[in-house]
PDB file of C-alpha atoms and ligand atoms in Angstrom:
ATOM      1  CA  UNK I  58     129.278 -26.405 170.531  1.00  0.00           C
ATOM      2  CA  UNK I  59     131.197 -24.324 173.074  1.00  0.00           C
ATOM      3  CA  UNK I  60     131.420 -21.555 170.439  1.00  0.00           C
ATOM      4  CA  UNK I  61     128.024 -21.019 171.535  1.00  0.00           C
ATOM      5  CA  UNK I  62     128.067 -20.671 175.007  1.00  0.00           C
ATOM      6  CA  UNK I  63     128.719 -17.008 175.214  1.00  0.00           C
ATOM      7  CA  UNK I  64     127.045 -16.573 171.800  1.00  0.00           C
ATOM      8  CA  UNK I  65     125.039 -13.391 171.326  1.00  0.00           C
ATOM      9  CA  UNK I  66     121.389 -13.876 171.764  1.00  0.00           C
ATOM     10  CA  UNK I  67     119.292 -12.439 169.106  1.00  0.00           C
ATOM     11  CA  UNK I  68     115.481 -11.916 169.524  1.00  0.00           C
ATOM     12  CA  UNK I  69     113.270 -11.735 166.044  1.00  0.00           C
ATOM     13  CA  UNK I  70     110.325 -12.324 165.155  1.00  0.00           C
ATOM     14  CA  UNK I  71     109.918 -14.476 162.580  1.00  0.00           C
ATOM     15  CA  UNK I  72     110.050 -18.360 162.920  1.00  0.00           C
ATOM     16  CA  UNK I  73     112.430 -20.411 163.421  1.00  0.00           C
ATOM     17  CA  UNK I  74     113.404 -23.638 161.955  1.00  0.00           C
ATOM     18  CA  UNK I  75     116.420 -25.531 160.295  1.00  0.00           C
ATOM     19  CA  UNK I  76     117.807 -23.491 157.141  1.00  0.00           C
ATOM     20  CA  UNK I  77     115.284 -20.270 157.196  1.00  0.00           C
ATOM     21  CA  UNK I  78     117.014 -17.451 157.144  1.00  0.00           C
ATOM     22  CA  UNK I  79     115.712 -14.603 158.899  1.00  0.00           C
ATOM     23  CA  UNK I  80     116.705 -10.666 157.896  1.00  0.00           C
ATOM     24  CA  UNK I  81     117.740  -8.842 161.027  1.00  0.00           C
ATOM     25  CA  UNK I  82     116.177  -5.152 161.435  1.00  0.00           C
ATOM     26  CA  UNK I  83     118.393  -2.834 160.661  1.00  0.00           C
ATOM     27  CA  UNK I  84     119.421  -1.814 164.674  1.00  0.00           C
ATOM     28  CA  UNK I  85     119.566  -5.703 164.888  1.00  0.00           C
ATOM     29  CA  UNK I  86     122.052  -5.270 161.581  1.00  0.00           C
ATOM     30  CA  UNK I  87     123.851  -2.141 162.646  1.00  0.00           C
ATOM     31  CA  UNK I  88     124.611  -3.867 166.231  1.00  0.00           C
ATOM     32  CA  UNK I  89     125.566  -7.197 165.091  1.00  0.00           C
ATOM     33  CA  UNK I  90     128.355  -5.669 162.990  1.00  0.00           C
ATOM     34  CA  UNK I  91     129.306  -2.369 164.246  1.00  0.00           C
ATOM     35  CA  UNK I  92     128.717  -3.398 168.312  1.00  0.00           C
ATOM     36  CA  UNK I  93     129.430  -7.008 168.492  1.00  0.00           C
ATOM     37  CA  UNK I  94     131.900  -6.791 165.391  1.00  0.00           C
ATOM     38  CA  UNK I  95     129.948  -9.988 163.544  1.00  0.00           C
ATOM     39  CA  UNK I  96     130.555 -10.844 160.035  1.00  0.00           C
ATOM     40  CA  UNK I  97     129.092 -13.508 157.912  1.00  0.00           C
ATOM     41  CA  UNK I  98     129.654 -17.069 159.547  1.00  0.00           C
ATOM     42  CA  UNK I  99     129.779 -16.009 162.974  1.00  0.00           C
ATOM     43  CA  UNK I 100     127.895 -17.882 165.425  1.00  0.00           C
ATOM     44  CA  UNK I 101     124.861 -16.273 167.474  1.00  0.00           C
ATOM     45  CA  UNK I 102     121.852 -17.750 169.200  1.00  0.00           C
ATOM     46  CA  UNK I 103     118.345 -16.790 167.760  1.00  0.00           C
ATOM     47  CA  UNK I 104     114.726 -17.192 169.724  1.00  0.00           C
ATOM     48  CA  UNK I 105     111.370 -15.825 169.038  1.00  0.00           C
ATOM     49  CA  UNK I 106     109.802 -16.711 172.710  1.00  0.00           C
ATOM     50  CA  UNK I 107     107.791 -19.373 170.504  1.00  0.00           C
ATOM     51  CA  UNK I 108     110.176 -21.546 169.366  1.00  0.00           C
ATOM     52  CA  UNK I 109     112.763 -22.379 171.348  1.00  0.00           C
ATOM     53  CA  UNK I 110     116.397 -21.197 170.918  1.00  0.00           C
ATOM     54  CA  UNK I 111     118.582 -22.104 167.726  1.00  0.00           C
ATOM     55  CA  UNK I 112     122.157 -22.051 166.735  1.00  0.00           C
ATOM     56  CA  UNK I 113     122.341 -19.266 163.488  1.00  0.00           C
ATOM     57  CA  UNK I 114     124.957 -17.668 161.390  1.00  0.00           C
ATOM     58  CA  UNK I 115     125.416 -14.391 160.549  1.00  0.00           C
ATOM     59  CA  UNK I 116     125.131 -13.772 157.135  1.00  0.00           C
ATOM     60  CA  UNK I 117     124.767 -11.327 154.511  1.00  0.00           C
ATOM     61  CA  UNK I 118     121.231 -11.133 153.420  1.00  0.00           C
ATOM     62  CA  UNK I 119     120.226  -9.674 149.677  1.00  0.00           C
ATOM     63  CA  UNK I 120     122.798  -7.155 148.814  1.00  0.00           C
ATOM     64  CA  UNK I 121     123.545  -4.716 152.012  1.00  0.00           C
ATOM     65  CA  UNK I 122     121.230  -6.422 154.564  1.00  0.00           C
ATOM     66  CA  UNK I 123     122.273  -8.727 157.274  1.00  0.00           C
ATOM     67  CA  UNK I 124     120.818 -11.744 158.342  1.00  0.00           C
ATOM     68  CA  UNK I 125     120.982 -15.095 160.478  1.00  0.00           C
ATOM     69  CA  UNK I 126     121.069 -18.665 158.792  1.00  0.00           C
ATOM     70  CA  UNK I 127     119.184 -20.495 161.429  1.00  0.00           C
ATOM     71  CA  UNK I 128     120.664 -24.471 161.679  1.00  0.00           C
ATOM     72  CA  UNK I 129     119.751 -26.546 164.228  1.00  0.00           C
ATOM     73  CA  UNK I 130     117.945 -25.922 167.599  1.00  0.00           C
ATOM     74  CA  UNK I 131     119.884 -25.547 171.028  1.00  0.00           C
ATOM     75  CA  UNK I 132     117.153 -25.577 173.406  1.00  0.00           C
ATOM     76  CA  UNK I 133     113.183 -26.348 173.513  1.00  0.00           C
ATOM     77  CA  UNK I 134     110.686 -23.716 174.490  1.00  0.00           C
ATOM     78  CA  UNK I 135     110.273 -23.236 178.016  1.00  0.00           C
ATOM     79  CA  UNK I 136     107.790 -21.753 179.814  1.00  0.00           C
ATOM     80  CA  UNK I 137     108.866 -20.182 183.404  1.00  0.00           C
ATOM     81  CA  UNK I 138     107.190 -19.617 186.844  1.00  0.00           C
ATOM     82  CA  UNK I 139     103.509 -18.537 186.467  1.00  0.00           C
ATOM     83  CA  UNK I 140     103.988 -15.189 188.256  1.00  0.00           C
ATOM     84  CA  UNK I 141     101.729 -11.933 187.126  1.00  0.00           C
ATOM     85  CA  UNK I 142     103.547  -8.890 188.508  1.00  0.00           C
ATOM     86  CA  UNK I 143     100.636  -6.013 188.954  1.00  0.00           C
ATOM     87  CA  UNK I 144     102.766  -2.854 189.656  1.00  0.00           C
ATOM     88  CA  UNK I 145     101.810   0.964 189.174  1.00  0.00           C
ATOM     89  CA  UNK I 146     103.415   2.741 186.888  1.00  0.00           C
ATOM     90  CA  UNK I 147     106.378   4.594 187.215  1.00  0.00           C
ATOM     91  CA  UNK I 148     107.885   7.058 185.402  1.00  0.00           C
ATOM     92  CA  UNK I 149     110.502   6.511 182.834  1.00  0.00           C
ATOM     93  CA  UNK I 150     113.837   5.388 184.236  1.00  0.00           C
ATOM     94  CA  UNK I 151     112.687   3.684 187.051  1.00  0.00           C
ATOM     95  CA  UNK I 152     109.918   1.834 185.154  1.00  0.00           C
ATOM     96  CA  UNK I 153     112.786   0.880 182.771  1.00  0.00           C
ATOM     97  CA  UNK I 154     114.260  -0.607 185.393  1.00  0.00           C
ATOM     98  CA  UNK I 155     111.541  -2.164 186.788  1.00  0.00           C
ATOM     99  CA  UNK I 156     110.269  -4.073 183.434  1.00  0.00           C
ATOM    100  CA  UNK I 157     113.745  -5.427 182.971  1.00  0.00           C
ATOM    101  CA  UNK I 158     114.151  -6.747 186.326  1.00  0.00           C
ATOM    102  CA  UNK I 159     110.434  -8.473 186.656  1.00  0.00           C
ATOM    103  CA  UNK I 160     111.580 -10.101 183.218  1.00  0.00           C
ATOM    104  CA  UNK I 161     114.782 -11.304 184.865  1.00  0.00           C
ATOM    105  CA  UNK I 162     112.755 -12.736 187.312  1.00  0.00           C
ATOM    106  CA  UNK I 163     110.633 -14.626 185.006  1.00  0.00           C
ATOM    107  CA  UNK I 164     107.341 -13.099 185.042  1.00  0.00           C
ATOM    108  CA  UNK I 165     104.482 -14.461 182.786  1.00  0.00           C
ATOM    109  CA  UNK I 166     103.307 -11.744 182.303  1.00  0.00           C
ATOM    110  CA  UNK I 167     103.583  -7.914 183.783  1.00  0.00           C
ATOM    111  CA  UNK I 168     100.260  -6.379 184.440  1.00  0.00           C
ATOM    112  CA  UNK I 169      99.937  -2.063 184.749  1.00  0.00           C
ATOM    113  CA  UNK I 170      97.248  -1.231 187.481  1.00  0.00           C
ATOM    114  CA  UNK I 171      96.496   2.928 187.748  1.00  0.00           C
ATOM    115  CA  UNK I 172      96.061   3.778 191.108  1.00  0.00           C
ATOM    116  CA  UNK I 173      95.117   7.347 192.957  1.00  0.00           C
ATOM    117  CA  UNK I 174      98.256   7.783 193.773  1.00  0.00           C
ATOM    118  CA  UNK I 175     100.120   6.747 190.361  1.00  0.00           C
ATOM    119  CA  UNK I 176     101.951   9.483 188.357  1.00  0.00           C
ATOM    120  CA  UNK I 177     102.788   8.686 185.010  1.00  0.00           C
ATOM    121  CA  UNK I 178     102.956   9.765 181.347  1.00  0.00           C
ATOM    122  CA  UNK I 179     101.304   8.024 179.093  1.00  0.00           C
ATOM    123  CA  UNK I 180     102.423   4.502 178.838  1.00  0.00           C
ATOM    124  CA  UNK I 181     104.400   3.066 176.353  1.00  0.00           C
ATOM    125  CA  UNK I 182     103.790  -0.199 175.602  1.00  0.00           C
ATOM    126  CA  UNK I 183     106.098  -0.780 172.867  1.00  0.00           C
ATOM    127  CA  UNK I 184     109.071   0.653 174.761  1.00  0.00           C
ATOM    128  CA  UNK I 185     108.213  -1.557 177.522  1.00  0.00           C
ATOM    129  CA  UNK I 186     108.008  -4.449 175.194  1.00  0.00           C
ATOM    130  CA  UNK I 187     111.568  -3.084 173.657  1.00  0.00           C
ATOM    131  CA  UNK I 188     112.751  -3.488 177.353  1.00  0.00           C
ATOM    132  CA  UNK I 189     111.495  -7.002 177.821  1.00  0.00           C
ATOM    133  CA  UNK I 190     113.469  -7.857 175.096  1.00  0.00           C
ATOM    134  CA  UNK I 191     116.276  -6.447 175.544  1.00  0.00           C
ATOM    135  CA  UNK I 192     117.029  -7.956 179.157  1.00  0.00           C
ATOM    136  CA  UNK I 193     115.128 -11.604 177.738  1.00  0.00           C
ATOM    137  CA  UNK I 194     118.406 -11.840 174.965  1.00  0.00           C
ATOM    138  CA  UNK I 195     120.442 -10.759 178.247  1.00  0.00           C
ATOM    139  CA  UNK I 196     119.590 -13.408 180.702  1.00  0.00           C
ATOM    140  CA  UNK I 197     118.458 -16.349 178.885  1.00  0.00           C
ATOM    141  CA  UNK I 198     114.675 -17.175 179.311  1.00  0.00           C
ATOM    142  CA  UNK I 199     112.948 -17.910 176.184  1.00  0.00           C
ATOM    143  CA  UNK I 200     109.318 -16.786 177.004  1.00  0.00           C
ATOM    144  CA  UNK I 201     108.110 -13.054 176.889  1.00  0.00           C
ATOM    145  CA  UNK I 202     106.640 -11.739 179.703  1.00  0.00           C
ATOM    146  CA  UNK I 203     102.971 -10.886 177.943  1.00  0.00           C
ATOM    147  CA  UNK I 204     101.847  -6.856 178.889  1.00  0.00           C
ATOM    148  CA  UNK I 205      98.444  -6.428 179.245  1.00  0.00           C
ATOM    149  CA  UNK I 206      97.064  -3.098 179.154  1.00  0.00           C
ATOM    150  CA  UNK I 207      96.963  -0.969 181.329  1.00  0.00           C
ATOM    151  CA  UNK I 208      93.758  -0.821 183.949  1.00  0.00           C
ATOM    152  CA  UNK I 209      92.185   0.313 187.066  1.00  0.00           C
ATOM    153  CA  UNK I 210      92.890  -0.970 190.825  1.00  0.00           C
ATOM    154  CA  UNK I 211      89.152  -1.419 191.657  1.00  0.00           C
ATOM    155  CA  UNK I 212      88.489  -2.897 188.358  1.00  0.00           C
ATOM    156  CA  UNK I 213      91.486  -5.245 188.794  1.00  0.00           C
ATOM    157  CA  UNK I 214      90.200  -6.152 192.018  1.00  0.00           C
ATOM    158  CA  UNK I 215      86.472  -6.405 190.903  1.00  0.00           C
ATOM    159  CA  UNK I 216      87.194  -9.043 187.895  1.00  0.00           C
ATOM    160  CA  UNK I 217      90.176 -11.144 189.831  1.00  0.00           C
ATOM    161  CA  UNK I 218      89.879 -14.855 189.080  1.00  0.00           C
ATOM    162  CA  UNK I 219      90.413 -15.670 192.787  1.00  0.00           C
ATOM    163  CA  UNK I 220      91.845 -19.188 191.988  1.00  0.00           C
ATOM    164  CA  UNK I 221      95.377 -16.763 191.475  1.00  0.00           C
ATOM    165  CA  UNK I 222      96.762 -15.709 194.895  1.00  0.00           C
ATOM    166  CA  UNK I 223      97.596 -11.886 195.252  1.00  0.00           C
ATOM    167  CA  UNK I 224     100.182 -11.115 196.934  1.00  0.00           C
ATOM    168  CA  UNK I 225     100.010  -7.788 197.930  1.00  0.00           C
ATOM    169  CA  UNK I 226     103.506  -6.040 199.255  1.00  0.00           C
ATOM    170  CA  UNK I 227     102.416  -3.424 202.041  1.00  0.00           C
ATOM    171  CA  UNK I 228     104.771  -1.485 203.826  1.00  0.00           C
ATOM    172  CA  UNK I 229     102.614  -1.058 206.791  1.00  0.00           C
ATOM    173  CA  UNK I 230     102.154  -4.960 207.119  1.00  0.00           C
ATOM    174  CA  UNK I 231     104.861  -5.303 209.490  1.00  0.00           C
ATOM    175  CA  UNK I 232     103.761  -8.405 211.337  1.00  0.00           C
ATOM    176  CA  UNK I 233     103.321 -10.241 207.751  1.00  0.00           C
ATOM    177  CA  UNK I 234     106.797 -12.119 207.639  1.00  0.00           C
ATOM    178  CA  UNK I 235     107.017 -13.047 204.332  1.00  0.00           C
ATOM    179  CA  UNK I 236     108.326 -16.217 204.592  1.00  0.00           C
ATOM    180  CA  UNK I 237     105.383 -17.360 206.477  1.00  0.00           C
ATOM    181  CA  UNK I 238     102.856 -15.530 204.715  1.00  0.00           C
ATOM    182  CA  UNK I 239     104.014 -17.276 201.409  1.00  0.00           C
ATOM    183  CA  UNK I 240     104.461 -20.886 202.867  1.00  0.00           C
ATOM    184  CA  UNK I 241     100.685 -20.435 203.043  1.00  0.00           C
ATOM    185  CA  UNK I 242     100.026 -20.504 199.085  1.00  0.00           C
ATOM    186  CA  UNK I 243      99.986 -23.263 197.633  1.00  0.00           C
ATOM    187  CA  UNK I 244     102.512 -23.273 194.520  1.00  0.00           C
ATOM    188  CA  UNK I 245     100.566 -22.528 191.366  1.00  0.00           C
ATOM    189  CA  UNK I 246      99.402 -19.442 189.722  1.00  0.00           C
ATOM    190  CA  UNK I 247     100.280 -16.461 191.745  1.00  0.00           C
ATOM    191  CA  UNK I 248     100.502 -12.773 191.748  1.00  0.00           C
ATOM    192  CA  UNK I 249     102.607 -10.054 193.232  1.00  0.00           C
ATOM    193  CA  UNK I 250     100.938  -6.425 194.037  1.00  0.00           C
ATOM    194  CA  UNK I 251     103.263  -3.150 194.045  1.00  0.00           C
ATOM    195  CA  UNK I 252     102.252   0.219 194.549  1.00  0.00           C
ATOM    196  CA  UNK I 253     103.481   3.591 193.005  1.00  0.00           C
ATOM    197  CA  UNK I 254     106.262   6.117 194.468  1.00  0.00           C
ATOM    198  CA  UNK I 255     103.444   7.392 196.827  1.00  0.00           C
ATOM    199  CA  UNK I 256     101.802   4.232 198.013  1.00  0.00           C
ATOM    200  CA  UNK I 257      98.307   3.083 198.033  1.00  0.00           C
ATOM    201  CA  UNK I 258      95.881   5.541 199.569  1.00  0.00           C
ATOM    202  CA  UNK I 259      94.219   3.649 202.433  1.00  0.00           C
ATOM    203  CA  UNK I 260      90.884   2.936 200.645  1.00  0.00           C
ATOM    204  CA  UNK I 261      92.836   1.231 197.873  1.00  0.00           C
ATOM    205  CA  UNK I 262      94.947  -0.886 200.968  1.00  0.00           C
ATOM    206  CA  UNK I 263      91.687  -1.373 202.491  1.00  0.00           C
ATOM    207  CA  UNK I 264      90.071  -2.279 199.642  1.00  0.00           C
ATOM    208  CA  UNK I 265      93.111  -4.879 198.939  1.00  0.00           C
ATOM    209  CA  UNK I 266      93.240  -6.480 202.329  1.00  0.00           C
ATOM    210  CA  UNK I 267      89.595  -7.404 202.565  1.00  0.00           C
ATOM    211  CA  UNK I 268      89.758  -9.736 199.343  1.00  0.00           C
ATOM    212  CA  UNK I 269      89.558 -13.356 200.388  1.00  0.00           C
ATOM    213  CA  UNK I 270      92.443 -14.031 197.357  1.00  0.00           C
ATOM    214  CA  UNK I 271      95.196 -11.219 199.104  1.00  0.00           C
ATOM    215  CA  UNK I 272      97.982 -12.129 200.997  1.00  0.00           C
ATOM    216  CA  UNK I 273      99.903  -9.160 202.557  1.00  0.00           C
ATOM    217  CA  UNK I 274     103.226  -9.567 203.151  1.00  0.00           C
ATOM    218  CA  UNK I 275     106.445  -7.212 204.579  1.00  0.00           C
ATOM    219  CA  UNK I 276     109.402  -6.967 202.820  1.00  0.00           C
ATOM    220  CA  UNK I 277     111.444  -5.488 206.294  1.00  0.00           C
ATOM    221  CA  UNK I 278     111.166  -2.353 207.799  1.00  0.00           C
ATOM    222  CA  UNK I 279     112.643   0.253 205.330  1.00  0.00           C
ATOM    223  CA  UNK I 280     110.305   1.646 202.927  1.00  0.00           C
ATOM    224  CA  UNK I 281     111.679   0.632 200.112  1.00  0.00           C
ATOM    225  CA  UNK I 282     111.211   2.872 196.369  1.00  0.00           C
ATOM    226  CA  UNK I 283     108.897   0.776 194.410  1.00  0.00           C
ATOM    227  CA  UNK I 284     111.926  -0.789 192.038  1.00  0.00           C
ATOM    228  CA  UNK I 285     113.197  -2.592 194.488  1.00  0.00           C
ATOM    229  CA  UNK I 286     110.123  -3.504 196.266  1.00  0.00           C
ATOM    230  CA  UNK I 287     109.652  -5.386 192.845  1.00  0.00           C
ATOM    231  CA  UNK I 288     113.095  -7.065 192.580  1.00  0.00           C
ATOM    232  CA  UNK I 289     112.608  -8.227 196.570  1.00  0.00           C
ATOM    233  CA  UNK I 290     109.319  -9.396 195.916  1.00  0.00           C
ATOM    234  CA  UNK I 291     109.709 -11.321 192.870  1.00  0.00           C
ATOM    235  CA  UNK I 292     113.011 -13.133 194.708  1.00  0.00           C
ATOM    236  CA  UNK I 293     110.840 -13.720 197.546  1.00  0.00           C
ATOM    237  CA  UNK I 294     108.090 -15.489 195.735  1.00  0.00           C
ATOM    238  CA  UNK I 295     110.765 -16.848 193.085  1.00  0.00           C
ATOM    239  CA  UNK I 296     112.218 -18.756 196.273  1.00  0.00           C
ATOM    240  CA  UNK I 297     108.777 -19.725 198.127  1.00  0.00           C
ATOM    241  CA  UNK I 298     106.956 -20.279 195.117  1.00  0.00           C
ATOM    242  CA  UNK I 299     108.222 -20.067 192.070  1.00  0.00           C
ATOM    243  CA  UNK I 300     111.381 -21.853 189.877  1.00  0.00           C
ATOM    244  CA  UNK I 301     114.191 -21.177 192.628  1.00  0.00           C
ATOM    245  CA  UNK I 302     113.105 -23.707 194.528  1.00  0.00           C
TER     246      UNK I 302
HETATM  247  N1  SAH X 178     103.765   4.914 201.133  1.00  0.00           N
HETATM  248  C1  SAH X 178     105.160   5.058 201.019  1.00  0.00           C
HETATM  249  C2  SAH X 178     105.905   4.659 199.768  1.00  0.00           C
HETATM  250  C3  SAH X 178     105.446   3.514 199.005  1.00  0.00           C
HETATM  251  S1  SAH X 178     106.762   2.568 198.408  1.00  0.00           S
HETATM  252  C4  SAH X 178     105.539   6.449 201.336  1.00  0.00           C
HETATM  253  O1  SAH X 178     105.432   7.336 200.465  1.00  0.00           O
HETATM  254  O2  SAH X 178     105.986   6.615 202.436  1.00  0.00           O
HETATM  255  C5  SAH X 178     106.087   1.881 196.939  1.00  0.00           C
HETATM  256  C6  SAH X 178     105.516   0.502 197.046  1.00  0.00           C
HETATM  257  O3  SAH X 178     106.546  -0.434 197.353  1.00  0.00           O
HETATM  258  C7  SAH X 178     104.460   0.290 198.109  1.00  0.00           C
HETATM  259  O4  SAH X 178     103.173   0.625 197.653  1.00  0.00           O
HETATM  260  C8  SAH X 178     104.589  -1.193 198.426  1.00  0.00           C
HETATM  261  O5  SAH X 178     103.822  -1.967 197.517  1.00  0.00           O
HETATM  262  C9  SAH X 178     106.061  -1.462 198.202  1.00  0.00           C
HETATM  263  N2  SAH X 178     106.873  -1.433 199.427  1.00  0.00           N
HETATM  264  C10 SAH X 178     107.859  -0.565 199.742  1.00  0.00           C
HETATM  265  N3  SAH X 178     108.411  -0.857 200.924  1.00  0.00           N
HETATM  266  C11 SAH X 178     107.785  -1.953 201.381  1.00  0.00           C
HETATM  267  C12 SAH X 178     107.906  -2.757 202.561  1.00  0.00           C
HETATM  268  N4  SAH X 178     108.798  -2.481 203.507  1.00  0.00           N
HETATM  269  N5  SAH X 178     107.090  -3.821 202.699  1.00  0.00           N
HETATM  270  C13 SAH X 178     106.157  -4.117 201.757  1.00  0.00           C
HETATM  271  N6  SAH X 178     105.985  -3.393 200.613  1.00  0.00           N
HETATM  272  C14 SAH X 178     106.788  -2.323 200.432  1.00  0.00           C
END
């Protein structure tokens, strides 16, 4: 079993279940042997974010493809903190960056909201899928964070199902210790707010701090570049709220 400790985890999508065997794509292929140095009979771990996680082999499938034997499973599905990250978009790099660390936090599921001041291409919700992926096989949870598509602030606001806390992160909410702003919620579904590179225009923090579901809270008394507000924000309400506790 200890072979599989620091086993490679592989994300695919197919099911999973004792003896299927499952055809990698070929990146999945071409960095299982050329990367990681595989060959048939070497031991990975394969999940799906449905199924739990299972010990596989690697294995040649058909004539030039590769493959995993899937044989029995290692752990059962698990869900994960019910957190909804809202953020403005970024652009590229730093939205990267962003998606991968809100999955390594656990997120259920990562939200886009387009605000006045938000500046971004077009956004790609496959890459960011790609992304939640990649850091999923990296750090070990076996749900997905679920993207929803993109929308409005006010519309956001307009259709909230109020029984989900918002917590809204607002740089110019000094007094709003976060510690005692989050002992307030009750653990359960909650929701963390972050604004774009520019901030929210004050309508849009008015708008916010009038809702009878918002909690404002400070995360200190730099401004901080929207990345890490998420990464202090999530740990915050991981640690409050959510499955540090
Ligand atoms: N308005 C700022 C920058 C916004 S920083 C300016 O241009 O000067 C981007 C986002 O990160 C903000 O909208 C807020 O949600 C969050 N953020 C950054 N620093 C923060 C802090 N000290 N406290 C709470 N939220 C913060």
């Amino acid at each position: 079993m200890s072979r599989y400790v620091n086993a490679y985890r592989l994300f695919v999508e197919a099911d999973l279940a004792a003896g299927r065997t499952v055809a990698c794509t070929p990146a999945q292929a071409n960095y299982l042997r050329n990367v990681l140095r595989l060959g048939p009979g070497d031991a990975i771990l394969a999940f799906n974010g449905r199924d739990g996680e299972w010990r596989a082999e690697v294995a040649e499938v058909g004539r030039r493809n590769t493959g995993v034997i899937v044989r029995s499973q290692t752990r059962a599905q698990a869900g994960g903190p019910d957190i909804d990250y809202l953020f403005a978009p970024l652009k590229r790099a730093r939205l990267d960056y962003m998606i991968e660390k809100a999955t390594e936090m656990g997120v259920k599921r990562l939200r886009p909201v387009l605000t006045r001041r938000t500046v971004a291409e077009r956004l790609n919700l496959e890459r960011m899928r790609a992304h939640t992926i990649e850091a999923a096989e990296q750090c070990g949870i076996l749900r997905l964070p679920e993207i929803s598509a993109p929308e409005k602030l006010e519309r956001v606001v307009a259709t909230w199902d109020a029984s989900r806390p918002l917590v809204f992160c607002d740089e110019d909410g000094a007094e709003h210790c976060p510690f005692t702003a989050l002992a307030m919620i009750e653990p359960g579904p909650v929701a963390v707010l972050v604004g774009p590179e520019g901030g929210f225009e004050p309508a849009e923090r008015e708008l916010l701090s009038s809702q009878p579901f918002v909690t404002r809270i400070s995360l200190g008394p730099r401004i901080l570049r929207a990345d890490t507000a998420a990464v202090a924000a999530l740990a915050l309400v991981n640690a409050v709220l959510g499955d540090w506790r």
